[in-house]
mmCIF file of C-alpha atoms and ligand atoms in Angstrom:
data_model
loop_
_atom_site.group_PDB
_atom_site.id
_atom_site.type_symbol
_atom_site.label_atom_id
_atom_site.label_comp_id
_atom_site.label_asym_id
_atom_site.label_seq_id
_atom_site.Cartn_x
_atom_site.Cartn_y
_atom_site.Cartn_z
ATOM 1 C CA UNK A 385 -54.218 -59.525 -135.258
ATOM 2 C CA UNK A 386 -56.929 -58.028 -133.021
ATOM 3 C CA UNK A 387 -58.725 -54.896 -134.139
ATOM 4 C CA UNK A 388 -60.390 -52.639 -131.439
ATOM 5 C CA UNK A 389 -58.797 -49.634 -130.505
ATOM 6 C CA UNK A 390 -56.232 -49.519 -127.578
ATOM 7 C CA UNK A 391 -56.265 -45.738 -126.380
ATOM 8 C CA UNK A 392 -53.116 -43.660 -125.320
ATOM 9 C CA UNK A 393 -54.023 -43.935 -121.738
ATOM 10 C CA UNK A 394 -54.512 -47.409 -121.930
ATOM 11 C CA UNK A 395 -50.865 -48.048 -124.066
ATOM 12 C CA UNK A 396 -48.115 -49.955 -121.697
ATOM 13 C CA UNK A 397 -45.763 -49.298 -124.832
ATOM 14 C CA UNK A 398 -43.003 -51.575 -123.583
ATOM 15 C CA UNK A 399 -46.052 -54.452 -123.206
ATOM 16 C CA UNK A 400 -46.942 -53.517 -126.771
ATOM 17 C CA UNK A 401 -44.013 -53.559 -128.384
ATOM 18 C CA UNK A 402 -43.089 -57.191 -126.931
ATOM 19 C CA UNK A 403 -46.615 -58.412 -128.211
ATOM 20 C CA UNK A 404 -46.354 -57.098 -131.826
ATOM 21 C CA UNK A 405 -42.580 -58.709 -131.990
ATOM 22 C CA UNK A 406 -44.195 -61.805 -130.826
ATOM 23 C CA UNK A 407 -47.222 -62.012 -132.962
ATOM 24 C CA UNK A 408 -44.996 -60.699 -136.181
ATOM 25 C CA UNK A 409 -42.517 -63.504 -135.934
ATOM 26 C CA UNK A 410 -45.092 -66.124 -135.021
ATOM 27 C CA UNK A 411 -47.032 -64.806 -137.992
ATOM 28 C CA UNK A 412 -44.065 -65.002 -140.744
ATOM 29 C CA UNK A 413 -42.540 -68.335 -138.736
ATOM 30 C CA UNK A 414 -39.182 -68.730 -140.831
ATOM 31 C CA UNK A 415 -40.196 -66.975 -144.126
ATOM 32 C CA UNK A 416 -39.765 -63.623 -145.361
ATOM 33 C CA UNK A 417 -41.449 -60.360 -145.219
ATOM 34 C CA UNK A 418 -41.674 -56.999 -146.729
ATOM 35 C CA UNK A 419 -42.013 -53.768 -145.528
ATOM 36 C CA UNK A 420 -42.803 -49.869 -147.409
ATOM 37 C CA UNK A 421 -40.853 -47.106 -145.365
ATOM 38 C CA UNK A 422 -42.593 -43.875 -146.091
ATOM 39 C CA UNK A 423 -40.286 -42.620 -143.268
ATOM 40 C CA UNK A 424 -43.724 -40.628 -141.281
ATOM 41 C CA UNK A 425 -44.120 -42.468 -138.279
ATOM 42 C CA UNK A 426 -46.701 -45.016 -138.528
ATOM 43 C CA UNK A 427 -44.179 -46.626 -141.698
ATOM 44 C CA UNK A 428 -41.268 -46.001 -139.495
ATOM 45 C CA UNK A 429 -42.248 -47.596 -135.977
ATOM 46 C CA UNK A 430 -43.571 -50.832 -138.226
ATOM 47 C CA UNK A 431 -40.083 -51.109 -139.705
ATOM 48 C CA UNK A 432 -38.683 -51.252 -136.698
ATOM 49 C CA UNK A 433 -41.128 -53.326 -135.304
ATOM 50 C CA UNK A 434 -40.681 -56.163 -138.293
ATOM 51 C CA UNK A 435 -36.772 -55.804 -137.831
ATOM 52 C CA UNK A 436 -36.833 -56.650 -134.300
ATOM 53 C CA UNK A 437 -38.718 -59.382 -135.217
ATOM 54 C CA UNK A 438 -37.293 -60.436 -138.328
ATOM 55 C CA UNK A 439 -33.910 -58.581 -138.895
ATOM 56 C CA UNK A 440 -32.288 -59.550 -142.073
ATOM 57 C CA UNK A 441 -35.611 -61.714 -143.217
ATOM 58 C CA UNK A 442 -37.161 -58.162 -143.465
ATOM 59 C CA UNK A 443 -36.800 -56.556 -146.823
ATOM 60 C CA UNK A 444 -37.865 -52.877 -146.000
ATOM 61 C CA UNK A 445 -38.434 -50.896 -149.025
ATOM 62 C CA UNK A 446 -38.572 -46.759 -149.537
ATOM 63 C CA UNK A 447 -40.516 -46.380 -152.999
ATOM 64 C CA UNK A 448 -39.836 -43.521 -154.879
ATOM 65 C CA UNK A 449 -43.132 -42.865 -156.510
ATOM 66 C CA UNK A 450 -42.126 -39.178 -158.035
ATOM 67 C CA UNK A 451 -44.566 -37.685 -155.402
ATOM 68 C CA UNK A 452 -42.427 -37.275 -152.209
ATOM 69 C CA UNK A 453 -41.074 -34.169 -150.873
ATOM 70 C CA UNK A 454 -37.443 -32.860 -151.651
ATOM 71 C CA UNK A 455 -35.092 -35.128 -150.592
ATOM 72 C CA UNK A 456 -37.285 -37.030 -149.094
ATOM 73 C CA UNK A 457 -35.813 -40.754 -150.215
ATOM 74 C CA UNK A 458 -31.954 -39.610 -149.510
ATOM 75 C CA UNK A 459 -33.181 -38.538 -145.840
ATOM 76 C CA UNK A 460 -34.839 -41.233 -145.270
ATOM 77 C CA UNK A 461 -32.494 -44.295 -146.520
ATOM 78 C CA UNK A 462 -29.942 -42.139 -144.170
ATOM 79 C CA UNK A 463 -31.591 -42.142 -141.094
ATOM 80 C CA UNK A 464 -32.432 -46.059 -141.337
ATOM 81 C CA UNK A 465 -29.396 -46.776 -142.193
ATOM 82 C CA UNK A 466 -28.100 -45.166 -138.932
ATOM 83 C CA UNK A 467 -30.239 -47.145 -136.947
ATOM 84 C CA UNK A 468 -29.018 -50.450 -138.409
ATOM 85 C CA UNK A 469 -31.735 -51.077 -140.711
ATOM 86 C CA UNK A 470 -31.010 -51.486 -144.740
ATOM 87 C CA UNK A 471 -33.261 -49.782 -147.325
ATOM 88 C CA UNK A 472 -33.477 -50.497 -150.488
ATOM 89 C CA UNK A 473 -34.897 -47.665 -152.786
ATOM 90 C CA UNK A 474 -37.444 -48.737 -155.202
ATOM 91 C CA UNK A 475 -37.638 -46.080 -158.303
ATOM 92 C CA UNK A 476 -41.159 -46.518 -159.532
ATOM 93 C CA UNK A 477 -41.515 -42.758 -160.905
ATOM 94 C CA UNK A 478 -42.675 -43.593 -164.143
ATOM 95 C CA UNK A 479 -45.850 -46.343 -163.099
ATOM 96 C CA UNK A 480 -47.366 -43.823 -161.279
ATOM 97 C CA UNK A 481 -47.022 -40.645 -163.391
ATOM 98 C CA UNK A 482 -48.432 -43.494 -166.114
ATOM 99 C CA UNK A 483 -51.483 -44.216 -164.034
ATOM 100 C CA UNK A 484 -52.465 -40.588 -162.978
ATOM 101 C CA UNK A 485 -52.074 -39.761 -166.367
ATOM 102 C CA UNK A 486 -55.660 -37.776 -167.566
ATOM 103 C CA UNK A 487 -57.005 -38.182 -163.827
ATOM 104 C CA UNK A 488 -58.923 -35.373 -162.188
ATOM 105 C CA UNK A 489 -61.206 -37.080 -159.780
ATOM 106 C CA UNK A 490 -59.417 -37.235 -156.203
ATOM 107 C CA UNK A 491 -61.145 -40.877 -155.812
ATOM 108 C CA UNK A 492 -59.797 -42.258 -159.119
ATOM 109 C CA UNK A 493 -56.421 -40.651 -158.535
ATOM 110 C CA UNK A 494 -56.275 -42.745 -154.752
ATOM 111 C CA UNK A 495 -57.662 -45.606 -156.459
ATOM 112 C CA UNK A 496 -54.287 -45.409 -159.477
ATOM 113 C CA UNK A 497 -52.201 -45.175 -156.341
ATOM 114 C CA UNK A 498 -53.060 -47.707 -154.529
ATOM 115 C CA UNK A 499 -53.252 -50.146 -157.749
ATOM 116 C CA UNK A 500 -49.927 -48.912 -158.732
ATOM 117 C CA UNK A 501 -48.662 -49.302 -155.046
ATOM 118 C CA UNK A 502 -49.729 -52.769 -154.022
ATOM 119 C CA UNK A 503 -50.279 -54.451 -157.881
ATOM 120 C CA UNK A 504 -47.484 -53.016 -160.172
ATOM 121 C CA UNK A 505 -44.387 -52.531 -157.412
ATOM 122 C CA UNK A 506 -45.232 -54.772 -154.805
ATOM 123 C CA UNK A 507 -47.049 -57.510 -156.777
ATOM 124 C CA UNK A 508 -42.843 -57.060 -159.095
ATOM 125 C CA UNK A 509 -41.488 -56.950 -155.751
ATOM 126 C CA UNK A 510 -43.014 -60.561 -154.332
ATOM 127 C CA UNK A 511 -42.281 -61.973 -157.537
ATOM 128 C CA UNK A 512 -38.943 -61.008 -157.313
ATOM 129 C CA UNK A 513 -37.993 -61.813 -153.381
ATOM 130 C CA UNK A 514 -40.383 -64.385 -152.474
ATOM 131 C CA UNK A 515 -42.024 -62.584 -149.959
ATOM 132 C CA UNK A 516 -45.319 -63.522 -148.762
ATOM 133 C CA UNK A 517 -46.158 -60.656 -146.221
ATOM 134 C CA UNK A 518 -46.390 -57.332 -146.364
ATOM 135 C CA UNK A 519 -46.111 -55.463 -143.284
ATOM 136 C CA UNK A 520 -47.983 -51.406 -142.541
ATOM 137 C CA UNK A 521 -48.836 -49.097 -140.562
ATOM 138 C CA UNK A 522 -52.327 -48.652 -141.308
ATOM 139 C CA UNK A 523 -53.913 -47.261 -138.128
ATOM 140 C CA UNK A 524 -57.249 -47.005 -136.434
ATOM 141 C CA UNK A 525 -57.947 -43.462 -137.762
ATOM 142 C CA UNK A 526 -57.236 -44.545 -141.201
ATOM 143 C CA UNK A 527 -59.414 -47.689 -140.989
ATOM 144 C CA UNK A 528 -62.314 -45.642 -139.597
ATOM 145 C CA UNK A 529 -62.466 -42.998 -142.308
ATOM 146 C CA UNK A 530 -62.335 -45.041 -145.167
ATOM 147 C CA UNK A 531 -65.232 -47.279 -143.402
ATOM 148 C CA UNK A 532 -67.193 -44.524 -143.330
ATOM 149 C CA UNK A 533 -66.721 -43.470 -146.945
ATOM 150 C CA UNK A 534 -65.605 -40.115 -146.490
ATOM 151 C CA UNK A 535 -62.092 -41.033 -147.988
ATOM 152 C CA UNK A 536 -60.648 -44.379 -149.423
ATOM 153 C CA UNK A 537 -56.765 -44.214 -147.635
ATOM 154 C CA UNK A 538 -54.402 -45.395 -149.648
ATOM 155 C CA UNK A 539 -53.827 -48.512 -147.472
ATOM 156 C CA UNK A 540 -57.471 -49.826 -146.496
ATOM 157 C CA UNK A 541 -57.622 -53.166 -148.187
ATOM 158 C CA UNK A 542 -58.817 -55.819 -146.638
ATOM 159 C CA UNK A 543 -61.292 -54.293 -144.354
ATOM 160 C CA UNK A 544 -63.004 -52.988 -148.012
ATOM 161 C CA UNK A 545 -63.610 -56.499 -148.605
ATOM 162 C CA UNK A 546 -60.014 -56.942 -150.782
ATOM 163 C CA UNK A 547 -58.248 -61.065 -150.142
ATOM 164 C CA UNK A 548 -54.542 -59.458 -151.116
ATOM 165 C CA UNK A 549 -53.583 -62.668 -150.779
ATOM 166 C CA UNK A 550 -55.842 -63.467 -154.247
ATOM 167 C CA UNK A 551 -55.427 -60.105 -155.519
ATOM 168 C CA UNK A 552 -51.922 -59.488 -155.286
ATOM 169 C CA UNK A 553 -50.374 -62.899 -154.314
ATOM 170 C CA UNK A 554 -48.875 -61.565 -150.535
ATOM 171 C CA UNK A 555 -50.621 -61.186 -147.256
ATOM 172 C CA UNK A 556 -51.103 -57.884 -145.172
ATOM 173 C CA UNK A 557 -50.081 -57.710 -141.715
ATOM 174 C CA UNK A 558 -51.041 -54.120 -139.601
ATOM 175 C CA UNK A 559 -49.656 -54.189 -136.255
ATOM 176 C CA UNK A 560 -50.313 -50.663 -135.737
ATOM 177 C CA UNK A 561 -54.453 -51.115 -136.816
ATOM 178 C CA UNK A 562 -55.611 -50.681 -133.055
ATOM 179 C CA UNK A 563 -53.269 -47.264 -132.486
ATOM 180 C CA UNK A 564 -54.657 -43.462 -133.168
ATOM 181 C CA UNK A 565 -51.684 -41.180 -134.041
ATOM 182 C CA UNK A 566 -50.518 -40.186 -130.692
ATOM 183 C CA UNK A 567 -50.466 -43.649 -128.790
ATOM 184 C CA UNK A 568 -48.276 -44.442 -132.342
ATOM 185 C CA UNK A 569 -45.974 -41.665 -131.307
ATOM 186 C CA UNK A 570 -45.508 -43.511 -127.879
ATOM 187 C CA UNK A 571 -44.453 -46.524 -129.636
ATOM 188 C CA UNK A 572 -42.060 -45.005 -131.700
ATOM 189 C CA UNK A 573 -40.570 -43.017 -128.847
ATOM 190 C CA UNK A 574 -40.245 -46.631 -126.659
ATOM 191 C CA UNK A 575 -38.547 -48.102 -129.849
ATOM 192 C CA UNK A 576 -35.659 -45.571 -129.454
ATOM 193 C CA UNK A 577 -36.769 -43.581 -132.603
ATOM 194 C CA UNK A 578 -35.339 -40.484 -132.985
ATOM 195 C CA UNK A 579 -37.354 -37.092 -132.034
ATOM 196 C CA UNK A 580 -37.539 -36.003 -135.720
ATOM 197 C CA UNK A 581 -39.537 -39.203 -136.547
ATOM 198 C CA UNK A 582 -42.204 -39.950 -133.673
ATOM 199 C CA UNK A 583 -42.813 -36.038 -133.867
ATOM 200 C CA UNK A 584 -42.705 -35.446 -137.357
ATOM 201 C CA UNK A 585 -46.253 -34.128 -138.680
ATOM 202 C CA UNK A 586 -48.375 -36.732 -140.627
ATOM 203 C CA UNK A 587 -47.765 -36.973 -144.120
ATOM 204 C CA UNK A 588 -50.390 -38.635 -146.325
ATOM 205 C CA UNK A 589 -49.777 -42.062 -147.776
ATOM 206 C CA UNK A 590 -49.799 -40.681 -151.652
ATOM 207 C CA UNK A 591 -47.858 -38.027 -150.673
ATOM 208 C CA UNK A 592 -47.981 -34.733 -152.877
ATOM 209 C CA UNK A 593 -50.528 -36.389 -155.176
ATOM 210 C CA UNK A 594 -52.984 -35.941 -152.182
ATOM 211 C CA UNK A 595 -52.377 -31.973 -152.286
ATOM 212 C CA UNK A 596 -52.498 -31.021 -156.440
ATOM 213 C CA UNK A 597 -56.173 -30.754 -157.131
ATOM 214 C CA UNK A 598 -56.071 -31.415 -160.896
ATOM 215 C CA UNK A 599 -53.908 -33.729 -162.844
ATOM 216 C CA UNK A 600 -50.726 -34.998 -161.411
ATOM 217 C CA UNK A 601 -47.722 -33.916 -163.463
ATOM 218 C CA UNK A 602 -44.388 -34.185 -162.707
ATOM 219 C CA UNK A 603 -44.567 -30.661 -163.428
ATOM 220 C CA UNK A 604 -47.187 -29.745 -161.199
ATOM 221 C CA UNK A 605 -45.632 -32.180 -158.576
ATOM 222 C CA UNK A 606 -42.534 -30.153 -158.538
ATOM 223 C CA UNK A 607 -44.771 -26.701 -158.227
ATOM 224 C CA UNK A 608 -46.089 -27.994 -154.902
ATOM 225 C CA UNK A 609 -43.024 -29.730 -153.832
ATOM 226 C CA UNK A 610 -41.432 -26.369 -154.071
ATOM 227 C CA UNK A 611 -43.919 -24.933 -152.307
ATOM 228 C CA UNK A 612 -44.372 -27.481 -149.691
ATOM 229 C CA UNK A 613 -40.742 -26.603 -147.924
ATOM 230 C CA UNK A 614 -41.047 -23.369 -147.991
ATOM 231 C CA UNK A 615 -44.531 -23.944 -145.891
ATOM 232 C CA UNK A 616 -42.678 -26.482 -144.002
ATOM 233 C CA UNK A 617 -39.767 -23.954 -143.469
ATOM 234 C CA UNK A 618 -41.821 -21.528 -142.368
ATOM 235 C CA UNK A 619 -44.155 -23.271 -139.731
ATOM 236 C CA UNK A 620 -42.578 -26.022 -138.359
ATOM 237 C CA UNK A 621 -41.696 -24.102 -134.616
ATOM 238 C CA UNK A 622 -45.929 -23.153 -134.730
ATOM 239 C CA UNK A 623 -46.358 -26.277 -132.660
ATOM 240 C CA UNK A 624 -49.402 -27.050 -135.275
ATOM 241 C CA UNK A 625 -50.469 -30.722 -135.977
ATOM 242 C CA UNK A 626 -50.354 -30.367 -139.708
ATOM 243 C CA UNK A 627 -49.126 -27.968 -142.140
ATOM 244 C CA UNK A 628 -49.185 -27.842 -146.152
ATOM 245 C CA UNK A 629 -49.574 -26.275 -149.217
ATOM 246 C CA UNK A 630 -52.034 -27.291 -152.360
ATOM 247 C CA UNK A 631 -51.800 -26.258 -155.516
ATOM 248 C CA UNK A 632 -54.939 -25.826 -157.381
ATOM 249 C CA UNK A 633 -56.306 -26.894 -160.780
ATOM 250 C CA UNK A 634 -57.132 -23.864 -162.070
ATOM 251 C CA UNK A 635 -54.793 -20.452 -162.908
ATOM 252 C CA UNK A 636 -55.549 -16.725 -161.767
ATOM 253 C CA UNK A 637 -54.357 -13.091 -163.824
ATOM 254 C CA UNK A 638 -51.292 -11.840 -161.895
ATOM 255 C CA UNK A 639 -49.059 -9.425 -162.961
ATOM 256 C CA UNK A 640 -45.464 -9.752 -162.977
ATOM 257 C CA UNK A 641 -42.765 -7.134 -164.136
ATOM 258 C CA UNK A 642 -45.716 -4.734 -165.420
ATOM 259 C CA UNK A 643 -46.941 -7.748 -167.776
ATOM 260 C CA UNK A 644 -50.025 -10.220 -167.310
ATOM 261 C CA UNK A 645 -48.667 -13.052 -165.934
ATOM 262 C CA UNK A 646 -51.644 -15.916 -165.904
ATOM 263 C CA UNK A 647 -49.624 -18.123 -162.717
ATOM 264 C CA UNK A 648 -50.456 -21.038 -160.504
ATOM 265 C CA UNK A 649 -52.417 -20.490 -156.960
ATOM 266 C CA UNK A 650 -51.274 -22.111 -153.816
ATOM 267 C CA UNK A 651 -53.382 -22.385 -150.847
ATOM 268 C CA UNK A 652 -52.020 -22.855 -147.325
ATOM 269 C CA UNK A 653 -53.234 -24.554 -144.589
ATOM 270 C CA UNK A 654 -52.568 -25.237 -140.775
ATOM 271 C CA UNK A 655 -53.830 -27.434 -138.323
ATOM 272 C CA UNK A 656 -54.320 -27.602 -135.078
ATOM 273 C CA UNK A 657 -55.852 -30.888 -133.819
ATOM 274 C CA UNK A 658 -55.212 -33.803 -131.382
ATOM 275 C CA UNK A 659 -56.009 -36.742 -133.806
ATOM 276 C CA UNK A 660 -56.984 -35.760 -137.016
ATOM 277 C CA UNK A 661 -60.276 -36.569 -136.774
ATOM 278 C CA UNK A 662 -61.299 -32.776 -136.284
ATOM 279 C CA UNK A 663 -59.067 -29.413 -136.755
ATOM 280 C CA UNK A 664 -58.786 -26.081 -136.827
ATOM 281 C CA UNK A 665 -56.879 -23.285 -138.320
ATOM 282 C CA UNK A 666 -54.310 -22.039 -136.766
ATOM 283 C CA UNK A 667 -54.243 -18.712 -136.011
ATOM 284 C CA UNK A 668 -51.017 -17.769 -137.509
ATOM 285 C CA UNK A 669 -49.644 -14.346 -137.179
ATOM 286 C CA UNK A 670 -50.333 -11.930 -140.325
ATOM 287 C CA UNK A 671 -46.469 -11.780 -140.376
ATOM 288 C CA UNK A 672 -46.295 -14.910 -140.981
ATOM 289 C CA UNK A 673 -48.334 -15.405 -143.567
ATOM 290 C CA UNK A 674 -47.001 -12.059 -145.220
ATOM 291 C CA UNK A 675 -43.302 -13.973 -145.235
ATOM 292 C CA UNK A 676 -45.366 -17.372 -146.582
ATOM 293 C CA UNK A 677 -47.170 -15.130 -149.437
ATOM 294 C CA UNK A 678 -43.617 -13.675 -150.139
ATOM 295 C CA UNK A 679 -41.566 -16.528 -150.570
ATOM 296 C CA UNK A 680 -43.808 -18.661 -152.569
ATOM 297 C CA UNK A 681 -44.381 -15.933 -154.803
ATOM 298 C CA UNK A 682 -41.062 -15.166 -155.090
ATOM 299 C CA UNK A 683 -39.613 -18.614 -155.014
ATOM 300 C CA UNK A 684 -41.962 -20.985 -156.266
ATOM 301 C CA UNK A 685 -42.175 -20.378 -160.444
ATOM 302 C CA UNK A 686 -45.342 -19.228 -161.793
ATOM 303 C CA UNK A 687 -47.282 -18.672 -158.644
ATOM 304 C CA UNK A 688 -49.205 -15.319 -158.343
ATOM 305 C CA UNK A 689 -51.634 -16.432 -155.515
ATOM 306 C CA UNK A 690 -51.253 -17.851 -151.758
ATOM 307 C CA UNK A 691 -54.186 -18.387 -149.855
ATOM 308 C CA UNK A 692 -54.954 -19.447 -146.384
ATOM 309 C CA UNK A 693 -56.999 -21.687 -145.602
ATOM 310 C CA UNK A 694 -59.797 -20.670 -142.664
ATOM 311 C CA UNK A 695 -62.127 -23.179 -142.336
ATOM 312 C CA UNK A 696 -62.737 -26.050 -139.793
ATOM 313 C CA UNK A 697 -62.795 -29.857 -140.027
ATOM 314 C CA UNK A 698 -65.747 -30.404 -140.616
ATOM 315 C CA UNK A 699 -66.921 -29.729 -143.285
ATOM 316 C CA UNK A 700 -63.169 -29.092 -144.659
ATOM 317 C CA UNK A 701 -61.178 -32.229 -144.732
ATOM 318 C CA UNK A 702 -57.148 -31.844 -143.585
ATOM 319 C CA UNK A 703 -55.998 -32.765 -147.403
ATOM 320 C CA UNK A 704 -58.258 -31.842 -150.256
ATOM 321 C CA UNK A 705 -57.529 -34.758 -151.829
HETATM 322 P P1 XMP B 1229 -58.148 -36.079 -144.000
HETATM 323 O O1 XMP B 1229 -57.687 -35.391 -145.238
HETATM 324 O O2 XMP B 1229 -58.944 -37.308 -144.278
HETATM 325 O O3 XMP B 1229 -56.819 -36.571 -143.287
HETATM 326 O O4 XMP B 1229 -58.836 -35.155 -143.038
HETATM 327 C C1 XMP B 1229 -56.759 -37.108 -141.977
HETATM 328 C C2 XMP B 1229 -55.304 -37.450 -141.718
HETATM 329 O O5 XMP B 1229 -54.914 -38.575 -142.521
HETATM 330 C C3 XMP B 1229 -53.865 -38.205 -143.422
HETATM 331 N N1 XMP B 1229 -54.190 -38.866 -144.693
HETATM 332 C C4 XMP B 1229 -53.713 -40.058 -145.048
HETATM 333 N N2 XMP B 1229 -52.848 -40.884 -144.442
HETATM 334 N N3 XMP B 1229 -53.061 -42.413 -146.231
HETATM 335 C C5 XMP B 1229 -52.514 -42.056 -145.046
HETATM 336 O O6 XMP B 1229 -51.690 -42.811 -144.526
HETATM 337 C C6 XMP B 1229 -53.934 -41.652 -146.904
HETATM 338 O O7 XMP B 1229 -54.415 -42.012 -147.979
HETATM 339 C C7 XMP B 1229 -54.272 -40.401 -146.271
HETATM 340 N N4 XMP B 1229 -55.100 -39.395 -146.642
HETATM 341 C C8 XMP B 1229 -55.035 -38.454 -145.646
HETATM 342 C C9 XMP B 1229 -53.886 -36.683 -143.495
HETATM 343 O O8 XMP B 1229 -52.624 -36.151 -143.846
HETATM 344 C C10 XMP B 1229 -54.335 -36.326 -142.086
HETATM 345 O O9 XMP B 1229 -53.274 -36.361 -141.163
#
């Protein structure tokens, strides 16, 4: 499939989406292919994409690594099934809490992802269906920050050089590699997705892992899972690009009930930016983050510290991960 970027103001979507259907089934011929539904919208407009193309010969997958947000797989699975499209839910909890076991470095914790993603459950998953393609929803952005080494996204394979066809016995297909997020929005829209999907804020590809600087527990998962709706809660009318909460590796004094209480920090942050490629805070009312430092504290165990996050991308990145 080609590779140079087709800009929003040059997408016909209709045109697109007829092309991709086309190249997919030509590509897959009478075989079968899979498909990981994330449920953010690059994940979503390729499922729909491959099931236009395929229907039933598409086996679209929602993985349940441990690290999505609450409820995340049960909303999900729901919503595709409503459109007509099956999902089968994958639980893979324990592989990945296995390999981020002892990890600190954010490059060695994408790096156990991605293994664990494309080797352990998908490489199980081939065996098991006889699958030979994968389709996702990498897109340009992702392709171009990982090229220029300033983070290895969970899904840039093959242009790092990686034959997944040697390495994990299935080919890749990315109809969505020539797309920035917005002209992917289009797409989704023209597919007859459903507002809370081709507007839903990106979500990184390993999920909460990308936003607990430290280890990755299941206990420190559920700490920023917690926290995570209550910041999604909170700013989803702001109209902001991107919105989440971190928790960090190390602990601050607090005091709680007159007694020391040595408690988790949580940093916020907000975006506002067109593409991801730069950002800005945004400048949220102090009432706002007054109710944010409130709730957390109040509903999020152990936490005696929220932050905000001020600074600009660049330097910052959007996750710290
Ligand atoms: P950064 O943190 O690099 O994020 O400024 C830019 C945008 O990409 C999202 N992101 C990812 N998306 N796989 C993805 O599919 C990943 O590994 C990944 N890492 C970051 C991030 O949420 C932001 O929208």
């Amino acid at each position: 499939m080609k590779s140079e970027e087709i800009r929003l103001e040059d997408l016909h979507a209709g045109k697109f989406i007829e092309q991709k259907v086309d190249e997919i089934s030509a590509a897959i011929g009478t075989g079968l292919a899979m498909n990981a539904l994330s449920g953010g919208v690059d994940s979503s407009t390729v499922t729909m994409l491959g099931y236009r193309a395929l229907g039933e010969r598409l086996k679209t997958y929602f993985v349940e690594s441990g690290l999505m947000r609450h409820d995340e797989p049960k909303k999900v699975v729901s919503l595709f099934e409503g459109l007509g499209v099956p999902v089968e839910i994958i639980d893979a909890q324990e592989q990945f809490f296995e390999a981020l076991k002892g990890l600190t470095d954010p490059e060695e914790k994408r790096e156990a992802i991605t293994q664990t993603f494309y080797s352990v459950v998908f490489g199980q998953l081939v065996r098991g269906s006889g699958a030979k393609y994968l389709l996702q929803g990498t897109n340009y952005t992702d392709v171009e920050e990982t090229v220029a080494g300033i983070k290895r996204q969970h899904n840039i394979l093959e242009q790092l050089g990686i034959d997944t066809e040697e390495r994990y016995g299935y080919t890749v297909i990315e109809p969505l590699i020539q797309l920035r997020k917005p002209a992917i929005r289009e797409v989704a829209r023209a597919l007859g997705l459903p507002e809370e999907i081709y507007r839903r804020p990106p979500f990184p590809g390993p999920a909460l892992a990308a936003r607990v600087i430290g280890e990755v527990t299941p206990q420190r998962v559920e700490v920023v899972r917690r926290a995570t709706r209550i910041v999604e809660e909170e700013l989803c009318d702001t109209g902001a690009f991107q919105y989440l909460a971190i928790l960090h590796g190390d602990r601050v004094t607090g005091i709680r009930e007159g007694r020391r209480d040595y408690g988790f920090q949580i940093e916020v942050r907000c975006w506002d930016s067109k593409d991801a490629i730069t950002g800005s805070p945004t400048r949220l009312s102090y009432d706002v983050l007054d109710k944010l430092a409130d709730r957390i504290t109040t509903g999020v165990p152990g936490v005696v510290s929220v932050t905000y996050n001020i600074t600009h991308k660049p330097p910052s990145t959007i996750e710290p991960i």
